[in-house]
Coordinates of C-alpha atoms in Angstrom, one line a residue:
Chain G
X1 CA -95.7 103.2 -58.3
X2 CA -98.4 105.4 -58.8
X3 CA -100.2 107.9 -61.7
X4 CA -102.4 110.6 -61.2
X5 CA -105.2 110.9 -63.7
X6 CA -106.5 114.6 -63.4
X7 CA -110.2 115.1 -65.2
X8 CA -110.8 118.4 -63.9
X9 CA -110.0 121.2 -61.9
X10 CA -113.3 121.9 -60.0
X11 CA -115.4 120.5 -57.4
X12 CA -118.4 118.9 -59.9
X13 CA -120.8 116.2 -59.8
X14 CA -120.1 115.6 -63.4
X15 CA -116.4 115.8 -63.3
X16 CA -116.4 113.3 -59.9
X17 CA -119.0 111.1 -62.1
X18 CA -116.2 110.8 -64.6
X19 CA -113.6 109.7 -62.0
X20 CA -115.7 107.2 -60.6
X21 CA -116.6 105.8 -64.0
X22 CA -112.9 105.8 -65.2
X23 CA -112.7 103.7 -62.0
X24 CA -115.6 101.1 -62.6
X25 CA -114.2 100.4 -65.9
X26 CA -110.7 99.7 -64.9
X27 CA -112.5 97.4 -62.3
X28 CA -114.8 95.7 -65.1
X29 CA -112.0 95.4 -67.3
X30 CA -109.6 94.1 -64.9
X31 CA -106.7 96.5 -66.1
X32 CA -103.3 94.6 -66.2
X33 CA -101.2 95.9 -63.8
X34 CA -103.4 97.9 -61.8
X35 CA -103.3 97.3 -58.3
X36 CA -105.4 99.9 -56.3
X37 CA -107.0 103.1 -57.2
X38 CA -108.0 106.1 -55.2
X39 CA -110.7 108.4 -56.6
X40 CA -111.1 112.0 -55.5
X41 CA -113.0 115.2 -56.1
X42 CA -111.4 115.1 -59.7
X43 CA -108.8 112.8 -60.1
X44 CA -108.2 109.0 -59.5
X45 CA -104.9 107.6 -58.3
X46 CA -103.9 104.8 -60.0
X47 CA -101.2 102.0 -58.5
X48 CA -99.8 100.1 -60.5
X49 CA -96.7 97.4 -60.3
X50 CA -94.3 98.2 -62.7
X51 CA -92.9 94.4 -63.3
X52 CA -96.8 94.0 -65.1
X53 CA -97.5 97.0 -67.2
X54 CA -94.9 99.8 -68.8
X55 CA -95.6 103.9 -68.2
X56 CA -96.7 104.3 -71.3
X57 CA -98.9 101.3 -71.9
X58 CA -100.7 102.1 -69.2
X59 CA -100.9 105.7 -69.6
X60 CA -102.6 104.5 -73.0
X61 CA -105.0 102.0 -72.2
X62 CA -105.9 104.7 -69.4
X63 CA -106.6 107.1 -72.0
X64 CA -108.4 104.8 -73.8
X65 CA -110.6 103.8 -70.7
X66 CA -111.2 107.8 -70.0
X67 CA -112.6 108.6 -73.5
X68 CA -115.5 106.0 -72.8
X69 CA -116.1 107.3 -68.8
X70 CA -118.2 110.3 -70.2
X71 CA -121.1 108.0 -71.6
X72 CA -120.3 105.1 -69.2
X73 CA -123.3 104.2 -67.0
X74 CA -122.4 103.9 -63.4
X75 CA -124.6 101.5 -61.0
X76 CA -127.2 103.2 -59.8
X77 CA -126.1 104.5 -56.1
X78 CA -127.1 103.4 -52.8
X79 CA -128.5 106.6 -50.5
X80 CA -127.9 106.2 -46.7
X81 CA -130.0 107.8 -44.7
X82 CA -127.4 109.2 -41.5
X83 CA -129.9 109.9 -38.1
X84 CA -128.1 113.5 -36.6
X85 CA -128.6 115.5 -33.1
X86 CA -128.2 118.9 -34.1
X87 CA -128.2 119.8 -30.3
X88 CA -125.7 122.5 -28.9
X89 CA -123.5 120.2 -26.8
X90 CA -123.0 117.6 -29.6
X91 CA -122.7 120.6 -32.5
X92 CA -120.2 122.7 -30.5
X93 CA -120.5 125.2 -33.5
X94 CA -124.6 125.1 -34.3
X95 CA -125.4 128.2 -32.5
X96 CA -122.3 130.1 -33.6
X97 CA -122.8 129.6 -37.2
X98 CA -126.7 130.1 -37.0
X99 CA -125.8 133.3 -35.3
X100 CA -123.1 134.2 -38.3
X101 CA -125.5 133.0 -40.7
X102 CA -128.8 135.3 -39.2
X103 CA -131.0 132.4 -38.9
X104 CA -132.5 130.2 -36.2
X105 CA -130.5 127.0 -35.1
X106 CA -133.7 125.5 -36.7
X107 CA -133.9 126.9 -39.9
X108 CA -129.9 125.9 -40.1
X109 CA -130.9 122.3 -39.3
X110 CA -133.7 122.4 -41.8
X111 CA -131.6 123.6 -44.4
X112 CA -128.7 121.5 -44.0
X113 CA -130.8 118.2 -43.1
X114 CA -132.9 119.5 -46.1
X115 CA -130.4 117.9 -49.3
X116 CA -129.2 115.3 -50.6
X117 CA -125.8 115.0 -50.3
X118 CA -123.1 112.7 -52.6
X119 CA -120.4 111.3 -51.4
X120 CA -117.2 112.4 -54.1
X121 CA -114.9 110.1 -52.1
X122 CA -114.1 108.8 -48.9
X123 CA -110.5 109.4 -47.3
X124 CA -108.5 111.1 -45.8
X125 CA -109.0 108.9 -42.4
X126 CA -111.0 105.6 -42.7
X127 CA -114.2 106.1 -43.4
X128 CA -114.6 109.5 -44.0
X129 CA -117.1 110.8 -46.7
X130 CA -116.3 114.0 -48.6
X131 CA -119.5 115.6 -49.9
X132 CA -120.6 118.8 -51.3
X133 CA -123.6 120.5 -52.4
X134 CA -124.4 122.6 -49.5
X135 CA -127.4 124.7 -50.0
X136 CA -125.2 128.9 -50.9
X137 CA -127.4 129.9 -47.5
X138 CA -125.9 128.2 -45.0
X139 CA -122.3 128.4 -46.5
X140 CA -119.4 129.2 -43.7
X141 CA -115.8 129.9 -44.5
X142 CA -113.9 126.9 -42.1
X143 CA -112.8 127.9 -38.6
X144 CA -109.8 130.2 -38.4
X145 CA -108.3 128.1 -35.9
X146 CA -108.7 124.1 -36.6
X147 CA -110.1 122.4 -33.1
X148 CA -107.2 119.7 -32.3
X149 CA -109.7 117.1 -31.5
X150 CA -113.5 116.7 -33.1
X151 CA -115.0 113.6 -31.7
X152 CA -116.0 110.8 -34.4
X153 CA -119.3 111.1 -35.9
X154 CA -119.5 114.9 -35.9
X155 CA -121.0 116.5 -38.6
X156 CA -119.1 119.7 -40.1
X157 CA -119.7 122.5 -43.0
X158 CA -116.9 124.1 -44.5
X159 CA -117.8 126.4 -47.6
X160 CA -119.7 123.9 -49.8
X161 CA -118.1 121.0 -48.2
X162 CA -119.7 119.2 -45.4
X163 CA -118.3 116.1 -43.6
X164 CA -118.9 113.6 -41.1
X165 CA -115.4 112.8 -39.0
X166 CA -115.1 109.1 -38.9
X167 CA -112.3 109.2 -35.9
X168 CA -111.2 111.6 -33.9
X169 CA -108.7 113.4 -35.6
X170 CA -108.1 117.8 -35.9
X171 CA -110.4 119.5 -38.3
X172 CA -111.7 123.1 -39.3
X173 CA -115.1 122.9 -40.2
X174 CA -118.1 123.9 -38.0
X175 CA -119.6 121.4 -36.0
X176 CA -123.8 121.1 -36.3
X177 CA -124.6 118.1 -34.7
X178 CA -123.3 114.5 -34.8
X179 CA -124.4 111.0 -35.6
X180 CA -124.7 107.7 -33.0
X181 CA -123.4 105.7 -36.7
X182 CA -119.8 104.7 -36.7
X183 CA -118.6 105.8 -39.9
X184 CA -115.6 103.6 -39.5
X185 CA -115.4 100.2 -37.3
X186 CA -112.4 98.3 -37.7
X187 CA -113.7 95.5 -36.3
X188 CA -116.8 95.4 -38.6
X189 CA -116.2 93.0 -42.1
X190 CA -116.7 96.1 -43.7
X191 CA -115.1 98.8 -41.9
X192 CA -116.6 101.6 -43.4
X193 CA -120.1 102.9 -43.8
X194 CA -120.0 105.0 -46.9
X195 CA -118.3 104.6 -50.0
X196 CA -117.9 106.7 -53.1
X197 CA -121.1 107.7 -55.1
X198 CA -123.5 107.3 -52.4
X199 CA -126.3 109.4 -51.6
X200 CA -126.5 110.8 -48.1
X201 CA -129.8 112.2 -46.2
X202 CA -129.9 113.5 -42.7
X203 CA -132.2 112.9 -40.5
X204 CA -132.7 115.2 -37.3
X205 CA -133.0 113.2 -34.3
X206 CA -134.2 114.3 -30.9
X207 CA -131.4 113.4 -28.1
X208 CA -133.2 110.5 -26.5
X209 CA -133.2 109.2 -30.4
X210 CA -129.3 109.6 -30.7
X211 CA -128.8 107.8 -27.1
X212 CA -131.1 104.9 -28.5
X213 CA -129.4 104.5 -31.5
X214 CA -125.9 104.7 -30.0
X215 CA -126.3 101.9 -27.1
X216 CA -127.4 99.8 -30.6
X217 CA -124.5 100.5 -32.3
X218 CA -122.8 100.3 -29.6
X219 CA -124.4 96.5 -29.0
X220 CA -124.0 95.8 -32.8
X221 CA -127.9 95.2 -33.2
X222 CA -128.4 98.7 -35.2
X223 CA -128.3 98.4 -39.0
X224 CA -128.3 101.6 -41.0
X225 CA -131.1 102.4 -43.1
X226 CA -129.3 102.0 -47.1
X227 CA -131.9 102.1 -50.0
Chain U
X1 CA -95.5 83.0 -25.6
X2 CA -93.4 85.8 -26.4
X3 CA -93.7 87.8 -22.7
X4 CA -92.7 91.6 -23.3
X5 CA -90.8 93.1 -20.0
X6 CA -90.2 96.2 -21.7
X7 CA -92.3 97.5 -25.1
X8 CA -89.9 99.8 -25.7
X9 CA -91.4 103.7 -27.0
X10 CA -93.6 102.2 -29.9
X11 CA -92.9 98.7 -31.0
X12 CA -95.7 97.7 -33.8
X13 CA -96.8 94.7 -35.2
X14 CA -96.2 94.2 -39.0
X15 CA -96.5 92.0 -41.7
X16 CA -96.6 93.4 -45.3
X17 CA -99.6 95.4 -45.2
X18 CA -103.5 95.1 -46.1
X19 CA -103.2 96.9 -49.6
X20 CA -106.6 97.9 -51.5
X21 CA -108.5 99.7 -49.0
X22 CA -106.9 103.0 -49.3
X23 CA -110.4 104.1 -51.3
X24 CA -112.3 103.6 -48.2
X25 CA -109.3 106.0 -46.1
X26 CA -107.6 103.2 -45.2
X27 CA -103.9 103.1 -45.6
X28 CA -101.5 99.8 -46.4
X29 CA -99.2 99.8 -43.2
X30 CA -96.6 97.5 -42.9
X31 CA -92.9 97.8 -42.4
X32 CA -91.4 101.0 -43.1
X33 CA -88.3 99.2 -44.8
X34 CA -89.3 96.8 -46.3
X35 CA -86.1 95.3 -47.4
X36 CA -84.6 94.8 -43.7
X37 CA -88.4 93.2 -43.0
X38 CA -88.1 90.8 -45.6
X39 CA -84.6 90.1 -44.4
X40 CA -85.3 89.3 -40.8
X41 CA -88.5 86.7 -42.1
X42 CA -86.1 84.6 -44.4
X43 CA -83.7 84.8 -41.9
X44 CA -85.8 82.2 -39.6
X45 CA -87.1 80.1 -42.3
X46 CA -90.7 82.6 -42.5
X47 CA -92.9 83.7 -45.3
X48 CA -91.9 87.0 -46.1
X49 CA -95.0 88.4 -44.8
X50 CA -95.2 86.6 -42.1
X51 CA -96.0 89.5 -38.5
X52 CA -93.3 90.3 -37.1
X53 CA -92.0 93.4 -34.9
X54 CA -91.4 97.2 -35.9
X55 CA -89.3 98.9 -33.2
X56 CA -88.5 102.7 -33.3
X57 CA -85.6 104.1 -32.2
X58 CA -85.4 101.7 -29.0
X59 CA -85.9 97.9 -29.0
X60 CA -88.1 95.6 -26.3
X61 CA -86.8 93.5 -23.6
X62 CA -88.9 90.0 -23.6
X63 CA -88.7 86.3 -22.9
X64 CA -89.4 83.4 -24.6
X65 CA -91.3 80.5 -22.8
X66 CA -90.4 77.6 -26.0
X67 CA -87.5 77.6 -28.3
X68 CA -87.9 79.3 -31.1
X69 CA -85.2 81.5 -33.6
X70 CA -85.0 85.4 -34.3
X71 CA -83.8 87.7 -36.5
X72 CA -83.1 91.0 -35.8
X73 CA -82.7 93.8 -38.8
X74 CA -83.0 97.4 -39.9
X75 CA -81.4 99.9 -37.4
X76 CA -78.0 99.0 -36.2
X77 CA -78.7 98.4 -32.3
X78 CA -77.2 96.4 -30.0
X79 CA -78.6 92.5 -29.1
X80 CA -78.2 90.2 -26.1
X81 CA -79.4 87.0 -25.0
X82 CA -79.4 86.5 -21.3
X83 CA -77.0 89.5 -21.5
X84 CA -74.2 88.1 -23.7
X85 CA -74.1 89.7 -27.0
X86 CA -76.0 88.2 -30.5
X87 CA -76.0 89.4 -33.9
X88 CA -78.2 91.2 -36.0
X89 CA -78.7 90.2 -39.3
X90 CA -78.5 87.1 -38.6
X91 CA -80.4 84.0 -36.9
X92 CA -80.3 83.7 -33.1
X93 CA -81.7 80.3 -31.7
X94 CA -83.3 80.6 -28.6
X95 CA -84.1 78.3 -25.8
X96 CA -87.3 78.6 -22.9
X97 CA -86.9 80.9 -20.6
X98 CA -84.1 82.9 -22.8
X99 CA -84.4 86.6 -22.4
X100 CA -83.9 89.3 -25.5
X101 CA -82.6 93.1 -25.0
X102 CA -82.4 95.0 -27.8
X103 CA -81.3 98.6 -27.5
X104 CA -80.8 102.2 -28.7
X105 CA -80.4 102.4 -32.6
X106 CA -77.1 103.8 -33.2
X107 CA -77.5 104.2 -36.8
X108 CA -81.0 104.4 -38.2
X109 CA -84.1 104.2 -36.6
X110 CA -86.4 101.2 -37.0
X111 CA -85.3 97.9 -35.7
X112 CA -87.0 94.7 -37.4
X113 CA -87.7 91.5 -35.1
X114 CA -89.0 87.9 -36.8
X115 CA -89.7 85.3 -34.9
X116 CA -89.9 81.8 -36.4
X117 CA -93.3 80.9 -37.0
X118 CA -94.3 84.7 -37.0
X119 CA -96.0 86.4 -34.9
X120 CA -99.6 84.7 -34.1
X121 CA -102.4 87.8 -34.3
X122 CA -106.2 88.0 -36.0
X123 CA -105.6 89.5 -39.5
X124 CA -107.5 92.4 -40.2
X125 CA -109.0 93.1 -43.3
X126 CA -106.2 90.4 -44.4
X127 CA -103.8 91.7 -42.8
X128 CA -102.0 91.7 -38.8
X129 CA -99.9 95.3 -40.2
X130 CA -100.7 97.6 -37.0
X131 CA -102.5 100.8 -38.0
X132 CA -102.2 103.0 -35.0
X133 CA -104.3 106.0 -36.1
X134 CA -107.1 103.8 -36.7
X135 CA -106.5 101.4 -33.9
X136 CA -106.2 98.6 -36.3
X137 CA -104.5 95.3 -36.9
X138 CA -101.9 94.2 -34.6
X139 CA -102.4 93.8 -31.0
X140 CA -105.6 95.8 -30.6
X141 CA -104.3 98.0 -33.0
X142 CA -102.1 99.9 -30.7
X143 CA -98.0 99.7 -30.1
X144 CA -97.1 97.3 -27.3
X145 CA -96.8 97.6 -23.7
X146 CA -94.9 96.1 -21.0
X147 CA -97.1 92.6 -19.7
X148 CA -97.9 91.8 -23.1
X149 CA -97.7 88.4 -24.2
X150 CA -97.8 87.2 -27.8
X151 CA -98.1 83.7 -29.4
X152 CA -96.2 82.3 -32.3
X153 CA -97.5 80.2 -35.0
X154 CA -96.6 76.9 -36.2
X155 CA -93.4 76.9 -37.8
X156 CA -91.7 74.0 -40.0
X157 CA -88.6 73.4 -38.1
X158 CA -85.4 74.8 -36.2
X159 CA -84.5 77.0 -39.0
X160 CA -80.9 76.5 -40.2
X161 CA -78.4 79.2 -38.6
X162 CA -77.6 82.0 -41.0
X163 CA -76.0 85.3 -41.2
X164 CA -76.4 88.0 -44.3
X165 CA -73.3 88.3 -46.0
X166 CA -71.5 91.6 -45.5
X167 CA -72.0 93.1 -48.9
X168 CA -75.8 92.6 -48.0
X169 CA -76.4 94.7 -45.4
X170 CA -77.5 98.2 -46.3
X171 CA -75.0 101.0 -45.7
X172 CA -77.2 103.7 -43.2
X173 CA -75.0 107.1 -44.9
X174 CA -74.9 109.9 -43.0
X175 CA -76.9 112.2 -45.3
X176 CA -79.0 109.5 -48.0
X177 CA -79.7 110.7 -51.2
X178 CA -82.9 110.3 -51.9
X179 CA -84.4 109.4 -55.8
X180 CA -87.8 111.5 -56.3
X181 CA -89.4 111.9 -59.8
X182 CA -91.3 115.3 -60.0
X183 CA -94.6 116.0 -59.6
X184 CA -97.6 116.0 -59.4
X185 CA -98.0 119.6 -58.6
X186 CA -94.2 120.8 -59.2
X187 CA -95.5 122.9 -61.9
X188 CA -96.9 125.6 -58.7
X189 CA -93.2 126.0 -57.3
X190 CA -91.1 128.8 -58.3
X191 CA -87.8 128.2 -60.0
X192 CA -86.3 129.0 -56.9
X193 CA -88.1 127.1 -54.6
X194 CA -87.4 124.0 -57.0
X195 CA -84.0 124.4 -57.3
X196 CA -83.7 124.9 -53.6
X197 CA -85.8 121.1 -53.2
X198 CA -83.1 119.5 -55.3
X199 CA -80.0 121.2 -53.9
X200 CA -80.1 122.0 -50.4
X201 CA -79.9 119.0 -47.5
X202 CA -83.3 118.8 -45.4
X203 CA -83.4 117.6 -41.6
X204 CA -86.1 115.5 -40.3
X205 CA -87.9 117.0 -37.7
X206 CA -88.5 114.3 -34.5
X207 CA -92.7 114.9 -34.5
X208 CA -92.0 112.4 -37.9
X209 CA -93.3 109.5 -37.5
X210 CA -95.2 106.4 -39.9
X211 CA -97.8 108.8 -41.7
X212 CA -94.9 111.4 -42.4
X213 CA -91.5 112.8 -42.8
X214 CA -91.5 116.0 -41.6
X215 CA -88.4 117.7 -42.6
X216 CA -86.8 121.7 -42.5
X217 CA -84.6 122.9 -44.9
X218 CA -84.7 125.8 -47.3
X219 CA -88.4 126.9 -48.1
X220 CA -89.7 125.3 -51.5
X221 CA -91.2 128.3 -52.0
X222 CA -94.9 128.4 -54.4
X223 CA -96.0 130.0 -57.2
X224 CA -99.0 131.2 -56.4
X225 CA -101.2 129.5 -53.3
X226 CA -100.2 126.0 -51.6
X227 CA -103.9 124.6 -52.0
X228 CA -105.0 122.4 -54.4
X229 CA -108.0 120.7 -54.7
X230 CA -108.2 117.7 -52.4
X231 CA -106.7 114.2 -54.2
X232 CA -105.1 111.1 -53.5
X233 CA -101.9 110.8 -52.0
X234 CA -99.4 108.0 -53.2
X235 CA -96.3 106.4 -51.2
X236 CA -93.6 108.7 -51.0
X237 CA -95.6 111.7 -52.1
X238 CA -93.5 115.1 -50.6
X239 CA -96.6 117.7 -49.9
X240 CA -95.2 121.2 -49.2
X241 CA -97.5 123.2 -47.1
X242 CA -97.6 127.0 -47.3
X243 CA -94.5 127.4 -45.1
X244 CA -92.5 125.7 -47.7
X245 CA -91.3 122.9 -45.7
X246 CA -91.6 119.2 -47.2
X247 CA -93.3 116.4 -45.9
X248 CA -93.1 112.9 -47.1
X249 CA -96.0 110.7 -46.8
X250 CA -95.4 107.0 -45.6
X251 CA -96.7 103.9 -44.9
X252 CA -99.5 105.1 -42.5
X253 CA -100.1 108.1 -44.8
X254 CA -104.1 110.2 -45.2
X255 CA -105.2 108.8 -48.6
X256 CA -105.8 112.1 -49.9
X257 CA -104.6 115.6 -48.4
X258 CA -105.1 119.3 -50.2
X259 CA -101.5 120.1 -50.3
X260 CA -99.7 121.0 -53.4
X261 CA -97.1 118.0 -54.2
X262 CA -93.7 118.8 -55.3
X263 CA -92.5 115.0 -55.8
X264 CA -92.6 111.5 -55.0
X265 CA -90.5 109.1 -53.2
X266 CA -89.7 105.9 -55.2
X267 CA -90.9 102.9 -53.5
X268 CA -87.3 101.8 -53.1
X269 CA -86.5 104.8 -51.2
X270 CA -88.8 105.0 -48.6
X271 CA -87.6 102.2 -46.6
X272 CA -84.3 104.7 -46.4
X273 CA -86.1 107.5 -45.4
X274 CA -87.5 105.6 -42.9
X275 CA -84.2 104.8 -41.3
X276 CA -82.9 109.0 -41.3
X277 CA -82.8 110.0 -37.1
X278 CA -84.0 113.0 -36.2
X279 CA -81.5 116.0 -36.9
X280 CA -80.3 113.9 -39.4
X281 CA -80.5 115.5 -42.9
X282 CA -80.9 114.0 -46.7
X283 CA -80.8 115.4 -49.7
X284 CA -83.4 114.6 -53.0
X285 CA -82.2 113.7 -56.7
X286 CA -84.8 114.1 -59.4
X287 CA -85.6 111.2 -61.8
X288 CA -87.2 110.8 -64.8
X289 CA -90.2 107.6 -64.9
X290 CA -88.2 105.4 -66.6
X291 CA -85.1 105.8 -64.3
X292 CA -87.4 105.1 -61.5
X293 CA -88.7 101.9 -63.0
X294 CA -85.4 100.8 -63.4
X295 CA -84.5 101.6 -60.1
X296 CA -87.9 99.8 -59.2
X297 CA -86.5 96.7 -60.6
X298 CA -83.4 96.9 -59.3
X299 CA -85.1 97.3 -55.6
X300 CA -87.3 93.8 -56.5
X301 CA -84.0 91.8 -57.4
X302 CA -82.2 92.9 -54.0
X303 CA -85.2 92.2 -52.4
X304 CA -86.1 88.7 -54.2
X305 CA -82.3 87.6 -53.3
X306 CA -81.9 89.2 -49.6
X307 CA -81.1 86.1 -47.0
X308 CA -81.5 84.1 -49.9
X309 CA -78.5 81.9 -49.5
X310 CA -76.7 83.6 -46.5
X311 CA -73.8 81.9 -45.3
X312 CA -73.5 79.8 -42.2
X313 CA -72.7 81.2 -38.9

């Protein structure tokens, strides 16, 4: 069984702060019942086994716990720094969207490699980190037509969402450039690189970089740069 | 060694699932009915999650190379050993060297095979549940193929020869119906399109498979927009799209999706809905919480008592 705690209905740091606190204090207080939780942009998913705790009950002690997640002090979050070719044949959109957007290819890559990103949540498929906070220049309505496949580790921008695909799987945003890390390696102990609240930078490679890197990762002897 | 002659289309291996990671995108796998699953385990003297087979549609052909028992549940198909007909439902001694068919589902869709001892893979984040999308768990986390050859574990003994009674072995109707309690998002369906959800039959649709039941029927038609800001998706959770047709998200489900959701599956459904063919149809029945609970309960009694004392074959 599952409940749906809604704390907003917009795409906020401060709102997603308040889901991820609701969620660190059902973790500290060990919340009877509660067996797995899902946060999101603005809501956390919260399973639970009925045989332990009632609706209601829970839907109390959850109201309860969400009063206290406005002033509740998260731990302080990890930023991962995420090494990206923005080169034409690994960004199949770069050019396109620099084009649409008037700029150079390079002042696209400045601008996006430029922020900090936070990760709201990761889902969707393993590994996958939702973030937002795209600088309003370099803002793209998503492709009209989804691409069926986008190879793992691309790095897409759809409207003030940006994400890095962690398998390959369809998707609709515009590709800039992609990453040698494996967002998601099921045989790793743990499978996925990012997790919610972290701070993502980029970091443009050059392609002999990105080779480099990816033979590491590929021999297991790379380990991510995490502050 | 279990030797595998014939995989059939995707046969899976399955225990009860590695739940907890679905916050990292990772979802809990496992058997799609549960209830036949756990049947098929205490049927040959196994844990209930101990890994055992998930076959769709069509069953494998393979040999065994030491004795060993089996147990074959879920979709009614046919079983032979050596080419003389066994039972399902029930346990099946085997000797070396004895060969297993099991074929087309006649009724339902996925077939359940334990082996005694269960089946011996690594465990995967705690789990040996086969994840295909994400190439985990299992056998290299993909289905099986012909030349495969799996080992068993330990078990404690010749299990003692049982069959389910009669009254224990789930009916597979024509056209389930299936319980849903509204929400989350029902509020952004017209009248109309609601009413059409909870009266009209819907057919599954054959590209369904463990991350969803995609189903036609009558368009659930929406207020105003089908998007909704991105959030998590639970078990049994029906997403409608903006053509109006239903989807119910399984086992192997996205953790979160951007599609309004008109209801939700109970738990104790979906190992149904997992059982509906292709061109088969079912139809929903709304619930209130506390009708699903107790329908919750009533799932974890069947399921606490299934194979539990069995009568001799």
């Amino acid at each position: 069984m599952a409940l749906c705690v809604e704390l907003g209905d917009e795409i906020s740091v401060e709102t997603n702060t308040r889901v991820r606190a609701l969620e660190f204090l059902i973790q500290q207080k060990g919340l009877t019942g509660v067996v797995e939780t899902v946060p999101s942009f603005r809501s956390l998913l919260v399973y639970y086994d009925p045989a332990q705790v009632g609706y209601e009950a829970l839907c109390a002690s959850l109201a309860t716990l969400v009063e206290q997640a406005s002033t509740a002090t998260l731990p302080p979050p990890r930023v991962v720094e995420i090494p990206c070719c923005y080169a034409p044949d690994l960004g199949l959109d770069l050019e396109a969207a620099a084009e649409r957007l008037q700029m150079t290819t390079d002042e696209l890559v400045r601008a996006h490699s430029g922020a900090e990103y936070l990760v709201y949540f990761v889902g969707f498929t393993p590994g996958l980190p939702y973030m937002a906070g795209v600088p309003a220049r370099i803002q793209l309505p998503r492709l009209t037509t989804p691409r069926v496949k986008v190879p793992p580790g691309s790095v897409g921008l759809g409207g003030a969402q940006f994400c890095i695909y962690s398998v390959e799987s369809p998707g609709g945003y515009w590709l800039l450039g992609r990453t040698p890390l494996r967002l998601y390696d099921p045989e790793a102990a743990d499978p996925t690189l990012l997790r919610a609240g972290d701070r993502v930078r980029m970091r443009p490679i050059p392609r002999a970089e990105y080779d480099a890197i990816a033979a590491r990762v590929a021999a297991r002897t790379y380990r991510p740069v995490i502050a | 060694m279990i030797r595998f002659t014939e995989p059939g289309p995707q046969t899976t291996v399955q225990d009860l699932g590695r739940p907890g990671h679905l916050r990292e995108g990772i979802p809990p796998s496992g058997p799609m009915d549960v209830r036949a699953f756990v049947a098929a385990n205490r049927l040959v003297g196994n844990p209930d999650g101990a890994a055992g087979l998930e076959c769709t549609v069509l069953g494998p052909r393979f040999s065994v190379e030491r004795a060993c028992a089996i147990a074959v549940t879920g979709a009614e198909a046919p079983v032979t050993v050596n080419d003389a007909p066994a039972p399902q439902w029930a346990t099946v001694a085997l000797k070396p060297g004895d060969a297993v068919r099991i074929g087309a589902a006649k009724a339902g869709v996925r077939i359940y095979v334990a082996f005694s001892g269960g089946l011996d893979v690594p465990a995967v984040l705690g789990s040996r549940a086969t994840y295909l999308r994400g190439r985990l768990g299992g056998v290299e986390g993909r289905a099986l193929r012909r030349g495969d050859a799996l080992a068993l574990l330990p078990s404690a003994g010749a299990p003692p020869l049982r069959r389910l009674a009669a009254a224990e072995i789930p009916a597979l109707e024509p056209e389930p119906e299936i319980r849903v309690v509204l929400g989350p998002q029902a509020d952004r369906f017209t009248d109309e399109g609601l009413h059409a959800f909870l009266s009209s039959p819907y057919e599954m649709l054959p590209q369904s498979d463990r991350m969803g039941a995609r189903l036609t029927g009558p368009r659930i038609a929406h207020r105003n927009g089908h998007d909704i800001i991105s959030d998590g998706i639970a078990l049994g959770a029906i997403q409608v799209p903006g053509d109006g047709q239903p989807i119910v998200l399984l086992v192997d489900r996205q953790s979160t999706g951007g599609y309004t959701k008109v209801a939700t599956v109970g738990s104790f459904d979906i190992g149904r809905v997992g059982q509906v063919k292709p061109g088969q149809r079912m139809r929903f029945r709304a619930v209130e919480v506390a009708e699903a609970h107790r329908l919750r309960q009533q799932f974890e009694r069947s399921l606490a008592q299934v194979a539990g004392g069995g009568v001799p074959t």
